[in-house]
mmCIF file of C-alpha atoms in Angstrom:
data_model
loop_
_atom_site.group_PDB
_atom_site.id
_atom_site.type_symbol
_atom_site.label_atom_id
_atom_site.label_comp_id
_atom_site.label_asym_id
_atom_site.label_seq_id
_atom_site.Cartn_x
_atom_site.Cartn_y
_atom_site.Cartn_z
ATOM 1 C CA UNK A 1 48.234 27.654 -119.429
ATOM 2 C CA UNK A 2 48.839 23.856 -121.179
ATOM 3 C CA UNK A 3 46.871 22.632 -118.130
ATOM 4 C CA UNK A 4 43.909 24.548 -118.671
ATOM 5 C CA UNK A 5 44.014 24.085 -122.650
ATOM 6 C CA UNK A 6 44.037 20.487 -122.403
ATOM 7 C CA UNK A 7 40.854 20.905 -119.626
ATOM 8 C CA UNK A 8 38.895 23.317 -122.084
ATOM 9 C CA UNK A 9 39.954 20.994 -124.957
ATOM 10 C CA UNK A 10 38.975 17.878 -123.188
ATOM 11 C CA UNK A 11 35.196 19.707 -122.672
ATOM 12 C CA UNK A 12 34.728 20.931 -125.744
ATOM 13 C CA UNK A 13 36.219 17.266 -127.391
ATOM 14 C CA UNK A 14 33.299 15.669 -125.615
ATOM 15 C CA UNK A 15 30.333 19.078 -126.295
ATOM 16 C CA UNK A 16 31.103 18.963 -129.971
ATOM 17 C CA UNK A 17 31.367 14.942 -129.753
ATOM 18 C CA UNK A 18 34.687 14.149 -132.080
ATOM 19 C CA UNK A 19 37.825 15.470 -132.347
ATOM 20 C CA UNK A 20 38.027 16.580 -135.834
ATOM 21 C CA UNK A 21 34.380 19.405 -134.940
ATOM 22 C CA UNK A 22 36.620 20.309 -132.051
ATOM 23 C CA UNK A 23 39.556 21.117 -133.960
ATOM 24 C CA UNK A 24 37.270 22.767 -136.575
ATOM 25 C CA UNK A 25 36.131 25.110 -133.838
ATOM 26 C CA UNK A 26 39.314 26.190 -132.937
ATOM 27 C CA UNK A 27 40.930 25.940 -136.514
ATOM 28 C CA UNK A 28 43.632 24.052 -135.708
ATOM 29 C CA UNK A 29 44.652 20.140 -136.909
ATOM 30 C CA UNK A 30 42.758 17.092 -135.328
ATOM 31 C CA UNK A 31 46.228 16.071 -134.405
ATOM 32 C CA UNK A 32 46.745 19.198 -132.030
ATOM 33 C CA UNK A 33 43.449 18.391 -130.231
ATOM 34 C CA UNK A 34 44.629 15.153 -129.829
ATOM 35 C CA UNK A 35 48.009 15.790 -128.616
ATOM 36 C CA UNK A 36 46.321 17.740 -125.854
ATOM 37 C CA UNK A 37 43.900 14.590 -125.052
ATOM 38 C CA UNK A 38 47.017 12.012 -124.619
ATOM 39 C CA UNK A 39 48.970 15.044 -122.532
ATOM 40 C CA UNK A 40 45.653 15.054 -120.267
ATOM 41 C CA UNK A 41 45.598 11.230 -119.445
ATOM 42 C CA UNK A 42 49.300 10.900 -119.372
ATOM 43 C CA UNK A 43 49.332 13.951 -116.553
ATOM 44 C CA UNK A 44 46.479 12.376 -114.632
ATOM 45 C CA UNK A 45 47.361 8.716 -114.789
ATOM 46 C CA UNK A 46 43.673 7.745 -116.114
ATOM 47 C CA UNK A 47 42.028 6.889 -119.619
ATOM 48 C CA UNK A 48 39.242 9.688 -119.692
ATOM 49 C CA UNK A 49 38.255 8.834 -123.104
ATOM 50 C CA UNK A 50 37.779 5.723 -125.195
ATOM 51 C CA UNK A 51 38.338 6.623 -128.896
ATOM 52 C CA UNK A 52 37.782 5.188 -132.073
ATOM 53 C CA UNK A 53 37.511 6.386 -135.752
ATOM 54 C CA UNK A 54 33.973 6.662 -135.439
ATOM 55 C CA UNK A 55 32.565 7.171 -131.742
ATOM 56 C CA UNK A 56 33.856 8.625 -128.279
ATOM 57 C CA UNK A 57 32.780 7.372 -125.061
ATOM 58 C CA UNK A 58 33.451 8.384 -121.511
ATOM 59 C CA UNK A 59 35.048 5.819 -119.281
ATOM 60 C CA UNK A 60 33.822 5.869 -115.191
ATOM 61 C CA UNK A 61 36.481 8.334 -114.758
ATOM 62 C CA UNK A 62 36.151 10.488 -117.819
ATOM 63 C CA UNK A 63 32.443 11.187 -116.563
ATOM 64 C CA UNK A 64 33.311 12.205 -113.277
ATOM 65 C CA UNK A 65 36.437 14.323 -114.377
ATOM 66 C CA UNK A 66 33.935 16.094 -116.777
ATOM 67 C CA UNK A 67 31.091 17.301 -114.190
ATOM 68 C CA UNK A 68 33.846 18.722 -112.573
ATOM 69 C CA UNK A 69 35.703 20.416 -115.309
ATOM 70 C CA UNK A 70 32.327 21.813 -116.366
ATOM 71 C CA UNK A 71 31.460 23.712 -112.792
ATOM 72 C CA UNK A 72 35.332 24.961 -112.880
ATOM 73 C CA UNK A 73 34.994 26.365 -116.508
ATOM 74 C CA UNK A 74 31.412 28.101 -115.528
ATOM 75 C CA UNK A 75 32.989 29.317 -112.688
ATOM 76 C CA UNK A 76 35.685 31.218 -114.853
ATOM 77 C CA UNK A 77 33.395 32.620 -116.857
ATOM 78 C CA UNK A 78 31.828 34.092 -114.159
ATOM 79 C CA UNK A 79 34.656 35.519 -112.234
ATOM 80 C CA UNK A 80 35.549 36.726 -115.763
ATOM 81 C CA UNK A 81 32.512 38.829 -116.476
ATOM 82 C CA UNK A 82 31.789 39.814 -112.990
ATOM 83 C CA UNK A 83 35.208 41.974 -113.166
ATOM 84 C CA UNK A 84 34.315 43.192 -116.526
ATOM 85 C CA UNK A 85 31.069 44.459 -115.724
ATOM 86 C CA UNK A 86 33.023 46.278 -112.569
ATOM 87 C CA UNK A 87 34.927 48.089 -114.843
ATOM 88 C CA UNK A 88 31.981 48.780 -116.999
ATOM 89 C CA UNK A 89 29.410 51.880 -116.276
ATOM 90 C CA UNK A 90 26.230 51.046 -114.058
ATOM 91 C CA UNK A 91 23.121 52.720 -115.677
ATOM 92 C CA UNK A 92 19.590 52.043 -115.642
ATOM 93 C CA UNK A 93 16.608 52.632 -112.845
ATOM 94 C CA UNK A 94 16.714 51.126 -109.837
ATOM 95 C CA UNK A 95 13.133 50.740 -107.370
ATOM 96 C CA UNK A 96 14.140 49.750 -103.960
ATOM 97 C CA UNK A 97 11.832 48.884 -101.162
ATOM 98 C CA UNK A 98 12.536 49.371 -97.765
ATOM 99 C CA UNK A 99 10.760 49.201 -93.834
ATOM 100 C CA UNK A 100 9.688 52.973 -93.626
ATOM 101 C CA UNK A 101 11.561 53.389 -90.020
ATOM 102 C CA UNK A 102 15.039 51.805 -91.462
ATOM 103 C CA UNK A 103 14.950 53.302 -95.409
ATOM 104 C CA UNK A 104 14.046 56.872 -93.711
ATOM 105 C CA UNK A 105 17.273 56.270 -91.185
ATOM 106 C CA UNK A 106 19.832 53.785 -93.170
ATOM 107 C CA UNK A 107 18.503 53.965 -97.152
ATOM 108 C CA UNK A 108 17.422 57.695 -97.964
ATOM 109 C CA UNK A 109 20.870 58.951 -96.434
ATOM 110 C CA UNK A 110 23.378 56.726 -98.076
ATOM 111 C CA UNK A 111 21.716 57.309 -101.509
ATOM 112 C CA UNK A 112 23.170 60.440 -102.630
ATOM 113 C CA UNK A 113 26.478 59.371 -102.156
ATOM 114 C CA UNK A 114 25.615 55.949 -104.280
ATOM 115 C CA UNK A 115 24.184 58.135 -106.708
ATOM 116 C CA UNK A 116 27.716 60.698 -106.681
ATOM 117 C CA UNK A 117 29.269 57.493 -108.042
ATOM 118 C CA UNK A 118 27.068 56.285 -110.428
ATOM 119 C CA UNK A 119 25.600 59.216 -111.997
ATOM 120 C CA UNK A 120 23.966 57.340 -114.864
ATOM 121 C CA UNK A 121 21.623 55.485 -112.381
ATOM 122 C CA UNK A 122 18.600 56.513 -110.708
ATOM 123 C CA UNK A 123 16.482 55.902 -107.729
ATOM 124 C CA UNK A 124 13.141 55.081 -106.758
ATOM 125 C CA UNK A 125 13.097 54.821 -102.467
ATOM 126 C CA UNK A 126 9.429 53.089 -101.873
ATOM 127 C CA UNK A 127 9.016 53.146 -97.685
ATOM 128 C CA UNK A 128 6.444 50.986 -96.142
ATOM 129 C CA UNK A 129 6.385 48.432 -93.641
ATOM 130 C CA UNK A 130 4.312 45.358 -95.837
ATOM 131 C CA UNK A 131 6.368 43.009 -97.089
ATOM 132 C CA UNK A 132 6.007 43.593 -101.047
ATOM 133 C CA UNK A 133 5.805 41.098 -104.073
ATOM 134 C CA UNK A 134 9.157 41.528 -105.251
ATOM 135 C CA UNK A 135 8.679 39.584 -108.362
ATOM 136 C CA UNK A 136 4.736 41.110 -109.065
ATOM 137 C CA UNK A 137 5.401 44.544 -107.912
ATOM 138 C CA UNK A 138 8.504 45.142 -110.398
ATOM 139 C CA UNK A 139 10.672 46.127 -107.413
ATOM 140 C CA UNK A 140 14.587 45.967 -107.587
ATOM 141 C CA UNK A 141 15.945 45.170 -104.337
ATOM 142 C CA UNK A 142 14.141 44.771 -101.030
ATOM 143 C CA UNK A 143 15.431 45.415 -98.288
ATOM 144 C CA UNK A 144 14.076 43.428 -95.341
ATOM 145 C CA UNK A 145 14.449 42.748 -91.701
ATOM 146 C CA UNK A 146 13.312 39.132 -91.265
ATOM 147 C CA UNK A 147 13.920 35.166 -91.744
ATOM 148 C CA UNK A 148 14.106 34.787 -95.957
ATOM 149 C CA UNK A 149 11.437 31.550 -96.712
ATOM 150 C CA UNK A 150 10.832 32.733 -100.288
ATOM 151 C CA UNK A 151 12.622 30.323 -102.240
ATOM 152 C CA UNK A 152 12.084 32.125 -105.388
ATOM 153 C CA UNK A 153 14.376 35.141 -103.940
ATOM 154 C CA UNK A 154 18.184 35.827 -103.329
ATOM 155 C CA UNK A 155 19.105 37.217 -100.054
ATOM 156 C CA UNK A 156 22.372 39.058 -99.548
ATOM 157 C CA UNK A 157 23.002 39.206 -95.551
ATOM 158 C CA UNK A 158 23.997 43.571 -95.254
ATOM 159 C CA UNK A 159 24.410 42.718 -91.294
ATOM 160 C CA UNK A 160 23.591 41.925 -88.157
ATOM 161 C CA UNK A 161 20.658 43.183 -86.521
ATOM 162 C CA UNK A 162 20.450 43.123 -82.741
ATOM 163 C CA UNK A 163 17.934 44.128 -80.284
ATOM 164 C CA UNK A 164 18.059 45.764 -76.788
ATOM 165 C CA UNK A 165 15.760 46.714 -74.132
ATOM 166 C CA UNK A 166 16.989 50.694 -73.462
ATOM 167 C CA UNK A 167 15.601 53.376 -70.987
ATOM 168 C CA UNK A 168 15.824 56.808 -70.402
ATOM 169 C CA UNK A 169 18.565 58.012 -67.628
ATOM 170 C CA UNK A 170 15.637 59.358 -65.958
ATOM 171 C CA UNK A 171 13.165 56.545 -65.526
ATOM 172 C CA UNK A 172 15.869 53.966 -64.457
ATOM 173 C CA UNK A 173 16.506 56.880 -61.777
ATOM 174 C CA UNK A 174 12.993 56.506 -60.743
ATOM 175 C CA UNK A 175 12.308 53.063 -61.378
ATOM 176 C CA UNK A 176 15.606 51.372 -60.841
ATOM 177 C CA UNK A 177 17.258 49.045 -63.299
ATOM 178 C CA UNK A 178 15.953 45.592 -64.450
ATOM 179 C CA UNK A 179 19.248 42.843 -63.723
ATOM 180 C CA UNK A 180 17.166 39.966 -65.352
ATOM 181 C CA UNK A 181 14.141 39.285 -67.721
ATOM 182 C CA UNK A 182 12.291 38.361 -65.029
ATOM 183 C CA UNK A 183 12.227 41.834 -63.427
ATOM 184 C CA UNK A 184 10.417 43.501 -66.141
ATOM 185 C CA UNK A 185 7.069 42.182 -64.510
ATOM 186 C CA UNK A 186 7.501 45.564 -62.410
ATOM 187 C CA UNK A 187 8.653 47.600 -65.169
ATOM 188 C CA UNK A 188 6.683 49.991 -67.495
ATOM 189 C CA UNK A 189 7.377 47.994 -71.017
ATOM 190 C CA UNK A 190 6.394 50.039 -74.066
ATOM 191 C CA UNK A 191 5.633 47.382 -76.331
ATOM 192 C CA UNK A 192 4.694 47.349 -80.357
ATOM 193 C CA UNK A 193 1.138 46.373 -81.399
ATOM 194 C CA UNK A 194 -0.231 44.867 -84.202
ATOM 195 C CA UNK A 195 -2.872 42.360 -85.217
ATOM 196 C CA UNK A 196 -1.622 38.811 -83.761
ATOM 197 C CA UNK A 197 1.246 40.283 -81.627
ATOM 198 C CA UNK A 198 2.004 38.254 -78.404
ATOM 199 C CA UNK A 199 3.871 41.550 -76.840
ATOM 200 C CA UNK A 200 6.712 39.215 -75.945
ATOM 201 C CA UNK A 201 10.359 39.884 -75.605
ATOM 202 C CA UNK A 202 13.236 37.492 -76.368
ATOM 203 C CA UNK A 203 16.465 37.260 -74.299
ATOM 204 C CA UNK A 204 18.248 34.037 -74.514
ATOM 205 C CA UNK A 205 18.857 32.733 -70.993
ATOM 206 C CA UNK A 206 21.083 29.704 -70.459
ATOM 207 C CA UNK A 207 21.698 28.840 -73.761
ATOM 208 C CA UNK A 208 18.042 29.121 -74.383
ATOM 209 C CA UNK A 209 15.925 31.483 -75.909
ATOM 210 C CA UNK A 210 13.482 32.376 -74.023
ATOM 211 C CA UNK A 211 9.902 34.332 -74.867
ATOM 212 C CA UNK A 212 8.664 37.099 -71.149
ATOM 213 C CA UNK A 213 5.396 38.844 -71.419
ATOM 214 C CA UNK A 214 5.326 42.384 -70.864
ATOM 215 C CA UNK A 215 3.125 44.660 -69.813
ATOM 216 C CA UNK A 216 2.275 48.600 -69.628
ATOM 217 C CA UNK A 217 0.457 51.649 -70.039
ATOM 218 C CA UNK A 218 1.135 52.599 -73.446
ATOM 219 C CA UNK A 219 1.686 50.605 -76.680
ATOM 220 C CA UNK A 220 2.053 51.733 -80.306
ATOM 221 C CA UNK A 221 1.967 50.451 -83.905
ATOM 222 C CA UNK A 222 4.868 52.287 -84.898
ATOM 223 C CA UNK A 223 8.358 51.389 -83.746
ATOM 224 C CA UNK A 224 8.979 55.606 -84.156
ATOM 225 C CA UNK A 225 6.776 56.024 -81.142
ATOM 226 C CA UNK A 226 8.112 54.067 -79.027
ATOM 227 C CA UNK A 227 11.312 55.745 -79.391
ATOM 228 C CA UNK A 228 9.717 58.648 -78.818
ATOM 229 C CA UNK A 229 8.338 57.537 -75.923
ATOM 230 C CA UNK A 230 11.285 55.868 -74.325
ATOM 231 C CA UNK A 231 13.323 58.606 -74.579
ATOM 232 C CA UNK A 232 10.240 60.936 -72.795
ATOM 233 C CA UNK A 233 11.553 58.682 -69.850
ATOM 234 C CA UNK A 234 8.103 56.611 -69.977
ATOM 235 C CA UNK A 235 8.981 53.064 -69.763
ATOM 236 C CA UNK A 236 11.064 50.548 -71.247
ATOM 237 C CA UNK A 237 11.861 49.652 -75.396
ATOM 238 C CA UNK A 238 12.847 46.662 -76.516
ATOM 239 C CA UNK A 239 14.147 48.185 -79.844
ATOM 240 C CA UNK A 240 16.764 46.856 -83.007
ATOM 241 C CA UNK A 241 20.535 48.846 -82.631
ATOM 242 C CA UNK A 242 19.519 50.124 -85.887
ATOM 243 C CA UNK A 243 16.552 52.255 -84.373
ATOM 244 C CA UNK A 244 18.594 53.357 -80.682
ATOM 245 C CA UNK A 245 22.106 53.383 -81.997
ATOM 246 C CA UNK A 246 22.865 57.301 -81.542
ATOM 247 C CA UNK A 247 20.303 57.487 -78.729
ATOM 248 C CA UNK A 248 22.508 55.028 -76.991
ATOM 249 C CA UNK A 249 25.804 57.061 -78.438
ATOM 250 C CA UNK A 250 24.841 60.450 -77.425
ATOM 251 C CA UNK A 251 23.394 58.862 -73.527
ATOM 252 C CA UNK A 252 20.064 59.543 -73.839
ATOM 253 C CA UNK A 253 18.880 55.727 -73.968
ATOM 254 C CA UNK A 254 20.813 53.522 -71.931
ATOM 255 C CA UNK A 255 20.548 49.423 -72.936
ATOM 256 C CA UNK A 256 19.966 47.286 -69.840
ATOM 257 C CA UNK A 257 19.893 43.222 -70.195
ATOM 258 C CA UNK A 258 22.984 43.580 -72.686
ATOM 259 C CA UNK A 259 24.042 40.060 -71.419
ATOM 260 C CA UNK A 260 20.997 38.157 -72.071
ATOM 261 C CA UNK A 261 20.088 39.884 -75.866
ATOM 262 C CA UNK A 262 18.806 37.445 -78.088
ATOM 263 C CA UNK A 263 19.594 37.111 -81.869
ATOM 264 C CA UNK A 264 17.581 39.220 -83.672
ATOM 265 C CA UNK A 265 16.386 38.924 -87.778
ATOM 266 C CA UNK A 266 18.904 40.046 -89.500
ATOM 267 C CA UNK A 267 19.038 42.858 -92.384
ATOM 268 C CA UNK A 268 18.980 41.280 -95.893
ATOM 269 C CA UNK A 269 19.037 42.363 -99.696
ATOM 270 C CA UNK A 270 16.511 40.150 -101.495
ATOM 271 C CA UNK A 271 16.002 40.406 -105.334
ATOM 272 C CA UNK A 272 14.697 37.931 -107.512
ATOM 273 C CA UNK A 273 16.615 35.349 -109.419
ATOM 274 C CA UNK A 274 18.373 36.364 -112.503
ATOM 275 C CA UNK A 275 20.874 34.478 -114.918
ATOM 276 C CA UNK A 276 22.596 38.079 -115.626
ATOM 277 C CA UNK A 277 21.898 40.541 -112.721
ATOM 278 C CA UNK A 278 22.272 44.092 -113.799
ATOM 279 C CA UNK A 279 25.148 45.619 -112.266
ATOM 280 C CA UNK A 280 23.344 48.826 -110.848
ATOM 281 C CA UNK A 281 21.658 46.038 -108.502
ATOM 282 C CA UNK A 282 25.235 44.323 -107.435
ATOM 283 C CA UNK A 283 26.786 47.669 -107.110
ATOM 284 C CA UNK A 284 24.014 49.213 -105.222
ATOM 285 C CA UNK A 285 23.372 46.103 -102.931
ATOM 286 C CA UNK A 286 27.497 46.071 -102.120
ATOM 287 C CA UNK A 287 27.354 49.866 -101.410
ATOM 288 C CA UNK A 288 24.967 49.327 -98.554
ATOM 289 C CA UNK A 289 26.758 46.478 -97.420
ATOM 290 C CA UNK A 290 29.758 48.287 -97.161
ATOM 291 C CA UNK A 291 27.899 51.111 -95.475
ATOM 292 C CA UNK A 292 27.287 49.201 -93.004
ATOM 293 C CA UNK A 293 29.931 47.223 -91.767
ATOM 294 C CA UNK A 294 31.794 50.461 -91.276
ATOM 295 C CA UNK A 295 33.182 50.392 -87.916
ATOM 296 C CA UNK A 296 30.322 52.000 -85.026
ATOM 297 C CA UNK A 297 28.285 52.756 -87.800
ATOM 298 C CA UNK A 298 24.767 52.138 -86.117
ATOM 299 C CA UNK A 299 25.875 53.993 -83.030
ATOM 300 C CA UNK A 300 26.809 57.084 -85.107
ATOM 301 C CA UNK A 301 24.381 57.461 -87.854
ATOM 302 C CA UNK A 302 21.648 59.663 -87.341
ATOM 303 C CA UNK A 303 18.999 59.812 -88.830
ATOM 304 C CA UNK A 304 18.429 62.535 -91.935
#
């Protein structure tokens, strides 16, 4: 406790810019504040201050001891009223955005139990698969499935996101199993389209990631589709864990190319930069988190 007296002391000496305005502040002698000064210097072996009955200046060392007390003491405050507002009650509206495919599976379920614990909060689940303006569009926390480049947001990592080719039993029966990337060439691929796409599947190979055209008889817009489709035993999905989890689970889809998967875009929390953020946004964005790094928990959640 002396310790960090004589640290807070030694800030606020050098805020207010004399000793006496210090001691004012605190309503205690000038002689107490400087007390704690000398006890400062004498512990650290170092002049931090050069004093006189008119001015204080900062030696080399003073400055540099300062910055650092500074970060330290914002720091505290921090840690101080993040636990009080954890003990406080989280109220207030919340919008979230979310991919339709994932916030249908991994958003709209977990939200009545988020709302069983803060009852004073409610919910506003917008699905679509745009990327929305955040910051224009009034919207709480995003939830996204992608590299973060906006430097104007903050992005809390929820977790991993990896993709896998997967197949019906019955069409691996028929068609045999692919061993590498290059063997989709004679495989049925059911791949996504949309404007721009370049219906290309990663695998890393080598150490290197590495981009194989695919081809087939049947390509879709919408990942939900493609499921659909792969579990109809009518070609090959290359598909996030998120989307195939229970498939996989239950042994309808079976992944194939495990050993070459390539890191996918992982799932994120993005919100836009606050001083104070309101604590129905940290709670809800650490419930989700939570959620899911529960043990097996995209291989047993199904979809509601």
């Amino acid at each position: 406790m002396g310790q960090f007296r004589q640290i807070s002391t030694f800030v606020e000496v050098v805020a207010r810019g004399s000793l006496s305005a210090a001691a004012r502040a605190e309503g205690i002698a000038p002689a107490m504040i400087g007390r704690r000064l000398d006890a400062l210097e004498a512990r650290l072996g170092v002049k931090l201050l050069q004093r006189t009955t008119r001015r204080l200046a900062l030696t080399d060392e003073g400055a540099a001891f300062l910055e650092d007390c500074q970060r330290i003491l914002a720091e505290l405050e921090e840690a101080e009223s993040a636990v009080s507002e954890r003990s406080a009650r989280a109220s207030g509206h919340l919008l979230v955005s979310a991919p339709a495919g994932f916030g249908r599976q991994h958003v709209a379920p977990l939200l009545p139990s988020f709302l069983a614990e803060h009852r004073d909060v409610t919910v506003n689940l917008n699905l679509n698969d745009r990327v929305v303006d955040v910051v224009g569009e009034g919207v709480d926390v995003a939830v996204r499935i992608a590299s973060l480049t906006d430097s104007n947001l903050i992005g809390v990592k929820l977790a991993d996101n990896r993709r896998v080719v997967v197949a019906a039993p019955a069409y691996l029966k028929r068609h045999g199993t692919p061993r590498t990337p290059d063997d989709l060439v004679r495989h049925n691929c059911l791949a996504i389209s949309s404007e721009g796409s370049q219906r290309g599947w990663n695998f890393r190979d080598n150490g290197q990631t590495i981009t194989v055209k695919v081809a087939g008889n049947m390509e879709c817009n919408d990942g939900e589709v493609l499921h659909d489709w792969a579990l109809d035993g009518r070609g090959l999905a290359w598909r996030s864990l998120w989307e195939v989890g229970v498939a996989i689970e239950s042994g309808l889809l079976v992944p194939v190319l495990e050993e070459y998967a390539a890191p996918g875009n992982d799932i994120y929390a993005v919100f836009a930069q606050r001083r104070h953020l309101p604590l129905r946004i940290r709670l809800f964005v650490d419930f989700l988190r939570r959620a899911y790094a529960e043990p097996d928990y995209w291989r047993k959640t199904a979809a509601a």
